[in-house]
XYZ file of C-alpha atoms in Angstrom:
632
model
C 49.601 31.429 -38.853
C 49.857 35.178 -38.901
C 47.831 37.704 -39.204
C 48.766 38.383 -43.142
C 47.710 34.633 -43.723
C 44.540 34.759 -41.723
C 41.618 33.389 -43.201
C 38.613 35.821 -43.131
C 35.709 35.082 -40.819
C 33.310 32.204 -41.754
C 36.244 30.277 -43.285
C 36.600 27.077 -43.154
C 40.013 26.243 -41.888
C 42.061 23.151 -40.524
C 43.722 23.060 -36.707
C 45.782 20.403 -35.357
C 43.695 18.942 -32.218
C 46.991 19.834 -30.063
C 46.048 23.603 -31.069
C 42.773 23.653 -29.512
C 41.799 24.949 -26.421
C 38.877 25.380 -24.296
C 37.571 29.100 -24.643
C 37.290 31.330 -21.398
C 34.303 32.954 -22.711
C 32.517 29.645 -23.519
C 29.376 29.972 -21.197
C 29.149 26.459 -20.464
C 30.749 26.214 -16.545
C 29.694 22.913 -16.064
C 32.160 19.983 -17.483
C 30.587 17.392 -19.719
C 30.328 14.532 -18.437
C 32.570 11.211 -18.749
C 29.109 9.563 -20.582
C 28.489 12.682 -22.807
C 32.561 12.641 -23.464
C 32.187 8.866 -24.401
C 28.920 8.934 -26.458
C 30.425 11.803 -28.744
C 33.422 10.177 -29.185
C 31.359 6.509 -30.807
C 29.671 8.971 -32.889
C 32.907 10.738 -33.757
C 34.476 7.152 -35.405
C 31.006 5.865 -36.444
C 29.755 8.730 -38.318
C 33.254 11.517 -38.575
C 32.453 15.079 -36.788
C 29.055 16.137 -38.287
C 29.633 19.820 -37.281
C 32.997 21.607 -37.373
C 33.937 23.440 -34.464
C 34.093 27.201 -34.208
C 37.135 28.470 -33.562
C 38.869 32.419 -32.941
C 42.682 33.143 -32.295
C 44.501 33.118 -29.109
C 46.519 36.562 -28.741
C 49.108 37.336 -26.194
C 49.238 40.268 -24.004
C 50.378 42.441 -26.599
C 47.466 41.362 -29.539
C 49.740 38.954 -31.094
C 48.211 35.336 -32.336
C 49.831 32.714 -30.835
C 49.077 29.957 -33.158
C 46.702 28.044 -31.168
C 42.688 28.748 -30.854
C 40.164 28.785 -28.684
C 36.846 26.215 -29.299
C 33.991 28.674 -28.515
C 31.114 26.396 -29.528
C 31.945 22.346 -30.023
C 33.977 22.242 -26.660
C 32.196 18.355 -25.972
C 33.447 17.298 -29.471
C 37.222 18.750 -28.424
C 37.300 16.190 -25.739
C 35.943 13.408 -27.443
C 38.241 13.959 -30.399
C 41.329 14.116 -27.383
C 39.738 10.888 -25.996
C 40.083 9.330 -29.259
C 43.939 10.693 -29.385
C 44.074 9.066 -26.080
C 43.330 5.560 -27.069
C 45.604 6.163 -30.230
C 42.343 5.887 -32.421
C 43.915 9.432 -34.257
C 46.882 11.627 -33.494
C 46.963 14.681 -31.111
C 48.292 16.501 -34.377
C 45.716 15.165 -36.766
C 43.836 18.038 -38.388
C 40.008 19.105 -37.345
C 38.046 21.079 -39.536
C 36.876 23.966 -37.811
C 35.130 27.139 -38.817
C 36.629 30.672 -37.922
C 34.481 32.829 -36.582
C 36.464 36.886 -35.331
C 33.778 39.134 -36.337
C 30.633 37.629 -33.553
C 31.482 38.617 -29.745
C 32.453 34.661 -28.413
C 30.286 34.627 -25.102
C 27.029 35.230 -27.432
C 27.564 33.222 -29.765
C 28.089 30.095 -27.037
C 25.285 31.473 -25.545
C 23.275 31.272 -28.966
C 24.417 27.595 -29.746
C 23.799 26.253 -26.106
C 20.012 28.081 -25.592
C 18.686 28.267 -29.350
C 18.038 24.667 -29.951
C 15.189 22.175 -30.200
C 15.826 18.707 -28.948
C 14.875 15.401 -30.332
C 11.678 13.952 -28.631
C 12.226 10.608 -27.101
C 9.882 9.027 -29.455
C 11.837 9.925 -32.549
C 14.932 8.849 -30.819
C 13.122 5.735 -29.817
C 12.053 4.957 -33.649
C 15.310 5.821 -34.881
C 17.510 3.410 -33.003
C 14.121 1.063 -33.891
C 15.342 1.743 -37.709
C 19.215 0.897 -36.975
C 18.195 -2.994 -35.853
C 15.334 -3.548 -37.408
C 16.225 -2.157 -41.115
C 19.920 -1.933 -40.995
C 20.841 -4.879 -39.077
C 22.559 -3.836 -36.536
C 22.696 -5.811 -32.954
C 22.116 -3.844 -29.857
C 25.986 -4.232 -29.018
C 26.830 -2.517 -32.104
C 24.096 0.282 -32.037
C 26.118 0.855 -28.484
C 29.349 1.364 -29.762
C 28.319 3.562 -32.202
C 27.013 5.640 -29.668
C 28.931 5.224 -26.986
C 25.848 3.732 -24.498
C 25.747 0.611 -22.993
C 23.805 -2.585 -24.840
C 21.107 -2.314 -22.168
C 20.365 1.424 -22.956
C 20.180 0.774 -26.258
C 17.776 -2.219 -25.490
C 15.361 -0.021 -23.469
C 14.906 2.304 -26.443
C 14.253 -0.738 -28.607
C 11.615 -1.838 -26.370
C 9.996 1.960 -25.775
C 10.051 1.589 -29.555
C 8.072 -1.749 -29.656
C 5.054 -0.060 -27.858
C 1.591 0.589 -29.526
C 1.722 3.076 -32.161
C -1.365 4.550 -30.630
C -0.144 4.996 -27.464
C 3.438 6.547 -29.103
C 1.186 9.117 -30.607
C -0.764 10.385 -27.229
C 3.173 10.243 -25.592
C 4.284 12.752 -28.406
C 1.262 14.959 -28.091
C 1.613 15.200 -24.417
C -0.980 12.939 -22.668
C 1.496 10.679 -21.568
C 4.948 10.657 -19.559
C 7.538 8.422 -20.295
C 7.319 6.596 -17.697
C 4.026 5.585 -18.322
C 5.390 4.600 -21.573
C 8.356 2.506 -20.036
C 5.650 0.583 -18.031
C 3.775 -0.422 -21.131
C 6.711 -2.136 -22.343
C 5.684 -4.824 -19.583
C 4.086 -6.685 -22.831
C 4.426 -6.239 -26.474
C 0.495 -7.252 -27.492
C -0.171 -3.304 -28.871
C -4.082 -4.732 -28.258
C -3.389 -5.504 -24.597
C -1.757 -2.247 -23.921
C -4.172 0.118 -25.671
C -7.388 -1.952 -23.383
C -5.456 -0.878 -20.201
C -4.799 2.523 -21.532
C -8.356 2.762 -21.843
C -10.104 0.904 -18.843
C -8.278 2.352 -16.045
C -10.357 5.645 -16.041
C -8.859 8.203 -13.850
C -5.670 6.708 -12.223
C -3.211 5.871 -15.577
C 0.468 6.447 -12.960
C 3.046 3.926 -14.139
C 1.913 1.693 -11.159
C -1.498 1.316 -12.164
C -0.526 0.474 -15.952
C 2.280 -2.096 -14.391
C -0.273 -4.013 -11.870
C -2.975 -4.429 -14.814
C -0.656 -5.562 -16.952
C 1.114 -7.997 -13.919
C -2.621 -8.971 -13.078
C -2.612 -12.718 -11.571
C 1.627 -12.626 -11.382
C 4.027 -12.533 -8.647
C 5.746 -9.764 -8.035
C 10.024 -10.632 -7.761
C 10.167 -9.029 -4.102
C 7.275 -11.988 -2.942
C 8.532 -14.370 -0.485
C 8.143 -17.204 -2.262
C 10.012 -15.893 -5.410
C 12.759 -14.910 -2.542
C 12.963 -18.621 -1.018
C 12.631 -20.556 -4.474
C 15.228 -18.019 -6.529
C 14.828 -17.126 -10.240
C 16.741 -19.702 -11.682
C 15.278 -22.991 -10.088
C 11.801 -21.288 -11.256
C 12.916 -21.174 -14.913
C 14.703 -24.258 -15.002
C 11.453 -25.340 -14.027
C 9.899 -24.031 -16.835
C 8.684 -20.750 -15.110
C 8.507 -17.360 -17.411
C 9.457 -14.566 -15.767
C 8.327 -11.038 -17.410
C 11.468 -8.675 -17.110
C 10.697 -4.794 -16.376
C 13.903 -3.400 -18.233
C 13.699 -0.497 -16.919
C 13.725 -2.152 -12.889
C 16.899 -1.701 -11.554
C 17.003 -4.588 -9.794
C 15.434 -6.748 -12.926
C 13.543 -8.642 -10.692
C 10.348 -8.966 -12.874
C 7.246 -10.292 -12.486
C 6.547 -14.683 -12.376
C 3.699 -15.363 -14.356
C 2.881 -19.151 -12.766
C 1.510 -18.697 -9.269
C 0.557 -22.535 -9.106
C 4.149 -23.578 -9.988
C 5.866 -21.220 -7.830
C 3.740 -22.735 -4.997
C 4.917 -26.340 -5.966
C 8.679 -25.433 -6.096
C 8.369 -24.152 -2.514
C 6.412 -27.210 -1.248
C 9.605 -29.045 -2.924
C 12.409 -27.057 -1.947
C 10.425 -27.388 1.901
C 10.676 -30.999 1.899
C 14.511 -30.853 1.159
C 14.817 -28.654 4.100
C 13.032 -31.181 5.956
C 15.207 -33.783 5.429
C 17.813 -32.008 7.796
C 15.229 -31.849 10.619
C 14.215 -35.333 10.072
C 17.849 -36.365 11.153
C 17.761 -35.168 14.159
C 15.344 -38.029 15.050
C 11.946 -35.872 15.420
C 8.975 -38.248 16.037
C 7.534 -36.330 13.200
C 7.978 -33.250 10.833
C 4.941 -31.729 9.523
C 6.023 -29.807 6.059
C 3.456 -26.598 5.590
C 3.887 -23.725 3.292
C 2.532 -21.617 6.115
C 2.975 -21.954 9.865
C -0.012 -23.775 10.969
C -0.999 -22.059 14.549
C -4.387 -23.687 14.955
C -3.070 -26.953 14.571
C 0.061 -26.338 17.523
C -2.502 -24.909 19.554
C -3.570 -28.434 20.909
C -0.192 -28.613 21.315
C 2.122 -29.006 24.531
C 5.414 -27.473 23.628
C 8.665 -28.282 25.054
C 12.090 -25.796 24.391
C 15.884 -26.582 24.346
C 18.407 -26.122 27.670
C 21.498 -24.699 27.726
C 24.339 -27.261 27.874
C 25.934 -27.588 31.089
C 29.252 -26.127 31.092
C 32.583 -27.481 33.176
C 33.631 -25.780 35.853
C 36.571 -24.379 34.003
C 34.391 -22.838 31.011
C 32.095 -21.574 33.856
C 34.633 -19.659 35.097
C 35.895 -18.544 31.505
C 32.354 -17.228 30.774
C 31.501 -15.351 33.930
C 34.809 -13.768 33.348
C 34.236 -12.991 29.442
C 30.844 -11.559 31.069
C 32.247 -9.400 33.717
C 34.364 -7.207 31.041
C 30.966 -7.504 28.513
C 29.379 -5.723 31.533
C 32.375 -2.901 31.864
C 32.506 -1.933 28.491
C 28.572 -1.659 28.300
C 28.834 0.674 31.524
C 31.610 2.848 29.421
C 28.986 2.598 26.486
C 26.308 4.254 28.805
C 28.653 6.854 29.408
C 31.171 8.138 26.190
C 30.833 6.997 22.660
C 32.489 4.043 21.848
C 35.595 3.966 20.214
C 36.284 1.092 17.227
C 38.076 -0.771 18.875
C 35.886 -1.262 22.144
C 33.027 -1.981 19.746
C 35.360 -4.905 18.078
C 36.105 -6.095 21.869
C 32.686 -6.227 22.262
C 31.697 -7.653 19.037
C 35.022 -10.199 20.432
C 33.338 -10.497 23.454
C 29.613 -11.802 22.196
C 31.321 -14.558 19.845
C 33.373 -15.884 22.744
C 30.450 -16.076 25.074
C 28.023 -17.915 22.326
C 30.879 -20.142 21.725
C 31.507 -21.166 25.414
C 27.636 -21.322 26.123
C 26.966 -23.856 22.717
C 23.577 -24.506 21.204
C 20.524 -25.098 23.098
C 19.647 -29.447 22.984
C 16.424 -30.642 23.476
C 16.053 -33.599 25.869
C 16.106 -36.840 23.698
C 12.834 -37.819 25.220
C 11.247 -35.259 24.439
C 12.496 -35.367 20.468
C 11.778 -38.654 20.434
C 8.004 -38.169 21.570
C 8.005 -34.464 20.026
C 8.138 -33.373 16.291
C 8.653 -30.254 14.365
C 6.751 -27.540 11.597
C 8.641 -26.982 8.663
C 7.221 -24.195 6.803
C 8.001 -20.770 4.529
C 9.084 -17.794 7.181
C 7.895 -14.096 6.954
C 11.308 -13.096 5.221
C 11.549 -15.571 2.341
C 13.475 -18.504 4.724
C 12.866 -21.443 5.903
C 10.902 -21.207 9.557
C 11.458 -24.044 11.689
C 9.875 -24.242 15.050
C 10.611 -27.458 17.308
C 9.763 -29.112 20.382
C 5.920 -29.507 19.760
C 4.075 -32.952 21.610
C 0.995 -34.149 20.395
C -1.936 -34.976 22.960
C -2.021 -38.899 21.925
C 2.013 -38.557 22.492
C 1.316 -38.043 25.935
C -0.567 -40.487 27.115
C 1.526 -42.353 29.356
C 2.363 -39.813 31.051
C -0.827 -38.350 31.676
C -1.583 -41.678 32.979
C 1.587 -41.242 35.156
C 0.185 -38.621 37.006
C -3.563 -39.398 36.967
C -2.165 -41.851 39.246
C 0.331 -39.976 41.352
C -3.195 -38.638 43.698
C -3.495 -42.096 44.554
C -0.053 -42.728 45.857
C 0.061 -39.205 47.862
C -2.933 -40.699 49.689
C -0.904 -43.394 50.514
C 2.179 -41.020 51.758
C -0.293 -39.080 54.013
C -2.139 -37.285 51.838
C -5.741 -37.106 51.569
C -7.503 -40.086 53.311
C -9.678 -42.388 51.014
C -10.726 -44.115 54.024
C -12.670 -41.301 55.567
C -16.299 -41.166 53.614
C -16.668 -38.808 51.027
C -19.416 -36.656 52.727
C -16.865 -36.329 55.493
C -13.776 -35.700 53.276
C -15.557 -32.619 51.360
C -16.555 -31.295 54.839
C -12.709 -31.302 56.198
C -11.151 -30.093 52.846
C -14.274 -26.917 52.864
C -12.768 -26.107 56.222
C -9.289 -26.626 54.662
C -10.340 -24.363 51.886
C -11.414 -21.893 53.953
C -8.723 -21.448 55.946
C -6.436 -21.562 53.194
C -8.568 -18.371 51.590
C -8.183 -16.216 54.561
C -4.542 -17.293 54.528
C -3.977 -16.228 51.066
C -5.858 -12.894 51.311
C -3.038 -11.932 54.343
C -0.592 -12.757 51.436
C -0.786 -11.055 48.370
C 2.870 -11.825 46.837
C 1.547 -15.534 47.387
C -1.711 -14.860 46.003
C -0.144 -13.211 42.786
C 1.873 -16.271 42.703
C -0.461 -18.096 42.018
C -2.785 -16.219 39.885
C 0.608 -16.331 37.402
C 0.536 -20.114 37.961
C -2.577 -20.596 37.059
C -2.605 -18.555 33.667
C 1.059 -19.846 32.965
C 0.053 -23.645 33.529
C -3.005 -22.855 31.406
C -0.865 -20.841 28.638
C 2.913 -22.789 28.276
C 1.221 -26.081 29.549
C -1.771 -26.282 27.143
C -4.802 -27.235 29.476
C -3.388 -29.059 32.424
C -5.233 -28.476 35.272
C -2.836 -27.855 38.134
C -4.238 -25.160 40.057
C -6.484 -25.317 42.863
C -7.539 -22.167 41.443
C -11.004 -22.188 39.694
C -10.052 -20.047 37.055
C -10.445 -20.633 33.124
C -7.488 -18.812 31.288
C -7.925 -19.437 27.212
C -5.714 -18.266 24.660
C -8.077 -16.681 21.550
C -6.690 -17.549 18.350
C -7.487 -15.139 16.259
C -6.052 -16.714 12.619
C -9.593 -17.999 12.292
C -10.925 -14.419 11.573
C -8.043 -12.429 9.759
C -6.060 -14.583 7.309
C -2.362 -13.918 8.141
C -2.563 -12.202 11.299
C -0.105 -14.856 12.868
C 3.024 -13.588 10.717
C 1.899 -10.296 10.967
C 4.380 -8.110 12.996
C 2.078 -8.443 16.407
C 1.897 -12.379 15.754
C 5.575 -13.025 15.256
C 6.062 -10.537 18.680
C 3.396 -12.632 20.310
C 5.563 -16.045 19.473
C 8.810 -14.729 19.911
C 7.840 -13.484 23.230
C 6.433 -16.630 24.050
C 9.660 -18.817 23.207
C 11.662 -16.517 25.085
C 9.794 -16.668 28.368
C 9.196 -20.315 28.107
C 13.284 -20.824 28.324
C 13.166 -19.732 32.100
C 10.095 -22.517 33.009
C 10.260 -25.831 33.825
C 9.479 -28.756 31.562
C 7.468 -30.722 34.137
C 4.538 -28.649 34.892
C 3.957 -30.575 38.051
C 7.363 -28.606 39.278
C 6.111 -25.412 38.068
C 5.135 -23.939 41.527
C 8.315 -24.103 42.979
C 10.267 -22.427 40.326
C 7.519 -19.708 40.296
C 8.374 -18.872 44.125
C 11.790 -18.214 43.086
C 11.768 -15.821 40.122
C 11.330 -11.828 40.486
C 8.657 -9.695 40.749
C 9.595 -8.399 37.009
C 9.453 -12.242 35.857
C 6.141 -12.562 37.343
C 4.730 -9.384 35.873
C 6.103 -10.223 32.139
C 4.362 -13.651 32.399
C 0.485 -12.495 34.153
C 0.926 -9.712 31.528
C 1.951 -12.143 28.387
C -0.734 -14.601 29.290
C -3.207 -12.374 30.039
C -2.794 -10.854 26.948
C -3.313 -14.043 24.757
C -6.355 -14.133 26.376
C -7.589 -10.929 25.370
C -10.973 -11.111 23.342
C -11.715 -7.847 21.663
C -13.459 -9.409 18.188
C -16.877 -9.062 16.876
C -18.886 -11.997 15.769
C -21.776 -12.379 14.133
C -24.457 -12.354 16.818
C -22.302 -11.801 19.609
C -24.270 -11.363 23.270
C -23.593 -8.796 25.726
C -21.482 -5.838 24.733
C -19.839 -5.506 28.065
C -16.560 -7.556 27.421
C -16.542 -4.804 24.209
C -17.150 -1.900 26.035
C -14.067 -3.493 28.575
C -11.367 -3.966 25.602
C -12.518 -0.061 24.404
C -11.386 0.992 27.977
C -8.457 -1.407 27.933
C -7.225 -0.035 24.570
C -7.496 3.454 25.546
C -5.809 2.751 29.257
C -2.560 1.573 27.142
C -2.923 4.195 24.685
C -3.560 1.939 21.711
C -3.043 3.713 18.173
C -4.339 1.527 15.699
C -2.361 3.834 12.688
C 0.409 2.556 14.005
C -0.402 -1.186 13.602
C -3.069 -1.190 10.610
C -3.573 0.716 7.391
C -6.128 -0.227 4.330
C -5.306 -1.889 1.880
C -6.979 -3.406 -1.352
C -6.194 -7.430 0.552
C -7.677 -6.501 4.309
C -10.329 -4.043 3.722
C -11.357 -1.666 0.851
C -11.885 -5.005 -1.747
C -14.126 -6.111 0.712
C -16.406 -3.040 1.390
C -18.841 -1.257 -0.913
C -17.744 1.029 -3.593
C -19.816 3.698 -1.720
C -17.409 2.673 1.732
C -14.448 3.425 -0.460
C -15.817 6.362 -1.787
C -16.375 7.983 1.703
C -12.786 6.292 3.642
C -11.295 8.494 0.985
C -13.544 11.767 1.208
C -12.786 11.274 5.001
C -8.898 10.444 4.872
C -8.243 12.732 1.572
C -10.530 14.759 0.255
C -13.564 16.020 -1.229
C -11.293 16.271 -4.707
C -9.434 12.715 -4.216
C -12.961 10.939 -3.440
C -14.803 12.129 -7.037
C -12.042 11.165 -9.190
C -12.957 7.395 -7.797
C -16.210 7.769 -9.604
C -16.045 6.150 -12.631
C -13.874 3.169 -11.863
C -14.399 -0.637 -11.288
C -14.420 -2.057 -8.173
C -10.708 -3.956 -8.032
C -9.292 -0.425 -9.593
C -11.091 2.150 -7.271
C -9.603 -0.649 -3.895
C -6.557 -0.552 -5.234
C -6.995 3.327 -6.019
C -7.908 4.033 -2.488
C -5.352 2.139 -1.375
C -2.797 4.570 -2.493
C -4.103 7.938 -1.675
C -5.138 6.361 1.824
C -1.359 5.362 2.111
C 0.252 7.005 5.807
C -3.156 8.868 5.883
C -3.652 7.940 9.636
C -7.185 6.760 8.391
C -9.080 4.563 10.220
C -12.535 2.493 9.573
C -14.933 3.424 12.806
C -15.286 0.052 14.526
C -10.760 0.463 14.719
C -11.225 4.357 15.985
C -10.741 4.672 19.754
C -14.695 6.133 21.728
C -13.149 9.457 22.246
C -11.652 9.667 18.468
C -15.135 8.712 17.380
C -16.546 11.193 19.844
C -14.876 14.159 18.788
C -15.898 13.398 15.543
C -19.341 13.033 16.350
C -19.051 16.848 17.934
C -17.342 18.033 14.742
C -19.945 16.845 12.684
């Protein structure tokens, strides 16, 4: 075109797309993106180019037009008209109506078209893709290809368009966000979302509208939803309520008591496995039962003997484990060390093979089959029941008799006269002892560890009582709390390195370290370790003793413990709650609990008490609460 032929400004004109250009003085800098690009282009072939682009002349150096233009407003619908050339859905030469524009300046005019603008609210847009399926027809797949979304975008605006009228009209006058709104979609009864809206007083975040709506359901990230799965649940006949807008779509189960039932099932099948490995019996529990092993002797696995040969293999294997961990200590590890190592650890667990149980003791032991911590099975072996082992407490009930026999204790001598020999035995043995304290430590740890791995037998001729408190009774779930799952794995672990006969205990006692020793008084004592309040308890010196304890070892409770609705505000006073939060917020934080029910202001608290470091008084150390006392 030249300049004789060239339309006057505000003409309406027609460019071949291959004439277009991007304008330098557009004062957009940032690229669309590939969605934007994509969504314009489904509009483009659903609906043609609703507004024409504005266009001005490209002139060389010397002024001269040289037949192509430059876009300065419309530069997203150039690209989505060259995507469509792209996918041959038009020609690059096809003409686009455009709109000349010489006489504005370019870079204000861009300026004008990106700034000057009102946007759609959400709500409208919400309605109108409503209006496309519900009036016109159209499927969700089709409303997406029209506007170049995906089917599940286009099915979250559906479903922000099924909420409550009501509630749509306090989101478009500003008293609600969006993703309040998107939480509401949780149910489509308008009735039960607008009596949430209005009962939950203060706190209406998208949390608080999802858990009153989820009230009584099981949350997808729940163990037992883990173990069980989604599918085998609905098969089942389970309903799941999907969160659309989760982006894990896990959702929420809405049968508790069926859930349960599926894991009781799917625990049994589990237990079939265990079953054949010829267990005298397997006990199938949803939760590990730690009362009931308590009464319990428990016996572990051994490490296979190895031949000589694969001795030699491992000790070898174990040797270069050891040099590369020295280089470890010293440089950073390059990749391939860390894949020798990685090399290394396979090869070893592969010589060493499982741990096996004796076959007498699976054939007089049995096993807990039960839902684990993480959402798997937990399996814990090697338990013998007090009736199971009878004959040999019999066995060595009777072995006194025949050591009397071997030289032992004379049952000939009168029993007045016996006592009077063994006091002077005793005695001597004391003073002994006392010149000895690595033996004497010796046998302290006996005496806890017979008590502790050996459930009650009486070995000792110490007269100590060492009892492990179970503390399951007082705090529902402590056991697979972190602490309880330390306390058991700890426990497996050191029971590997005893014996299984506790009658041979001593011995192997005089031959381990002085670390061993230490990590066993210290485990056992431990267990033993009786810090709770009862109702009515008696003296309050063995309280006043675990205060010291905790604050010899430092003990941060923060660090173990924090409120929540389950453990301790739903079980306190509305007043408590009131003041935990004035203490571990605010002043501000602790009025806006006011007006709210009980279950809403626990799970309230809950929330703002969240990584607070605040602690009830009877779980604050004497000098915490003492400081306190001053600053008050």
């Amino acid at each position: 075109m030249t300049e004789k032929t060239q339309p006057k400004s505000g003409s309406e004109i027609f460019v071949p797309l291959n004439m277009l250009k991007k304008s330098p003085r557009n004062v957009r800098k940032v690229e669309h993106t590939a969605a934007e690009v994509e969504g314009l282009a489904a509009s483009i072939a659903a609906n043609g180019m609703l507004q024409n682009l504005v266009v001005e002349p490209e002139r060389d150096g010397e002024g001269r037009e040289t037949g192509h233009y430059f876009v300065t407003i419309g530069e997203g619908r150039r690209l989505a008209q060259l995507l469509r050339a792209k996918r041959r859905q038009i020609k690059k030469t096809d003409l686009i109506r455009c709109v000349l524009d010489t006489e504005h300046d370019a870079h204000e005019i861009s300026l004008a078209e990106n700034v000057i603008r009102s946007s759609m609210h959400p709500a409208d847009e919400f309605e109108a893709f409503a209006v496309l399926h519900t009036e016109k027809g159209m499927a969700a797949d089709d409303i997406a290809a029209r506007f170049g979304v995906s089917p599940a975008v286009v099915r979250q605006r559906l479903k922000l368009a099924a909420v409550s009228p009501a509630l749509m009209a306090v989101y478009r006058e500003g008293g609600m966000s969006l993703e309040q709104v998107m939480a509401f979609t949780l149910t489509d009864d308008h009735a039960r979302q607008q009596e949430v809206w209005q009962g939950l007083g203060w706190d209406k975040g998208a949390d608080a509208i999802r858990r009153a709506l989820t009230e009584g359901q099981v949350d997808a990230d729940d163990r037992r939803v883990r173990f069980v799965g989604a599918e085998a649940y609905v098969q089942a006949g389970g309903i799941i309520t999907r969160d659309l807008f989760d982006d894990e779509n896990g959702g929420y189960f809405a049968d508790p008591a069926l859930l349960d039932r599926l894991v009781l099932a799917k625990l049994e099948q589990e237990a079939r496995a265990i079953r054949a490995e010829g267990w005298a019996w397997v006990m199938v529990t949803p939760e590990y039962d730690f009362r009931a092993t308590s009464a319990m002797r428990r016996v572990y696995p051994s490490e296979p003997e190895l031949s000589a040969k694969a001795q030699r293999r491992l000790e070898k294997l174990e040797a270069e484990y050891r040099e590369l961990e020295t280089v470890a200590d010293n440089e950073e590890m390059t990749e391939a060390m860390q894949a020798r190592v990685d090399q290394l650890e396979a090869e070893m667990e592969a010589l060493k093979g499982q741990p096996v149980y004796a076959p007498a003791d699976i054939a007089a032991g049995g096993a807990f089959v039960s839902l684990g911590y993480d959402g798997g099975v937990r399996v814990e072996r090697g338990f013998i029941r007090k009736e199971d082992e009878a004959p040999a407490a019999q066995r060595r009930e009777a072995e006194p008799e025949a050591a009397a026999k071997d030289g032992g204790v004379s049952t000939a001598l009168p029993d007045r006269l016996v006592a009077q020999l063994t006091a002077q035995r005793t005695a001597a043995l004391r003073e002994a002892v006392a010149q000895r304290p690595d033996i004497a430590f010796i046998a302290v740890v006996h005496a806890f560890v017979a008590s502790t791995f050996y459930f009650g037998n009486r070995v000792s001729c110490l007269d100590m009582t060492v009892r492990t408190v179970y503390l399951s009774g007082h705090a529902a779930g402590i056991d697979e709390s972190p602490q309880g799952r330390a306390c058991s794995d700890r426990q497996a672990e050191l029971a590997k390195a005893l014996p299984g006969d506790v009658q041979t205990l001593w011995d192997a006692l005089l031959g381990f370290t002085q670390e061993q020793l230490m990590r066993l008084l210290a485990h056992c004592a431990a267990l033993t370790v009786d810090a709770v309040v009862r109702p009515g308890s008696g003296s309050s010196q063995p309280l006043k003793h675990a205060e010291a304890m905790a604050q010899a070892v430092s003990l941060d409770m923060t660090v173990h413990w924090q409120p929540t609705a389950t453990n301790y505000l739903g079980q306190v006073t509305k007043a408590v709650i009131v003041e935990a939060v004035r203490e571990g917020v605010s002043e501000e934080a602790a009025a806006q609990l006011g007006d709210l029910k009980k279950p809403a202001m626990a799970e309230a608290a809950e929330r703002l008490l969240a990584d607070k470091g605040w602690l009830p008084t009877v779980l604050r150390l004497p000098q915490r609460r003492a400081a306190e006392a001053l600053a008050a």
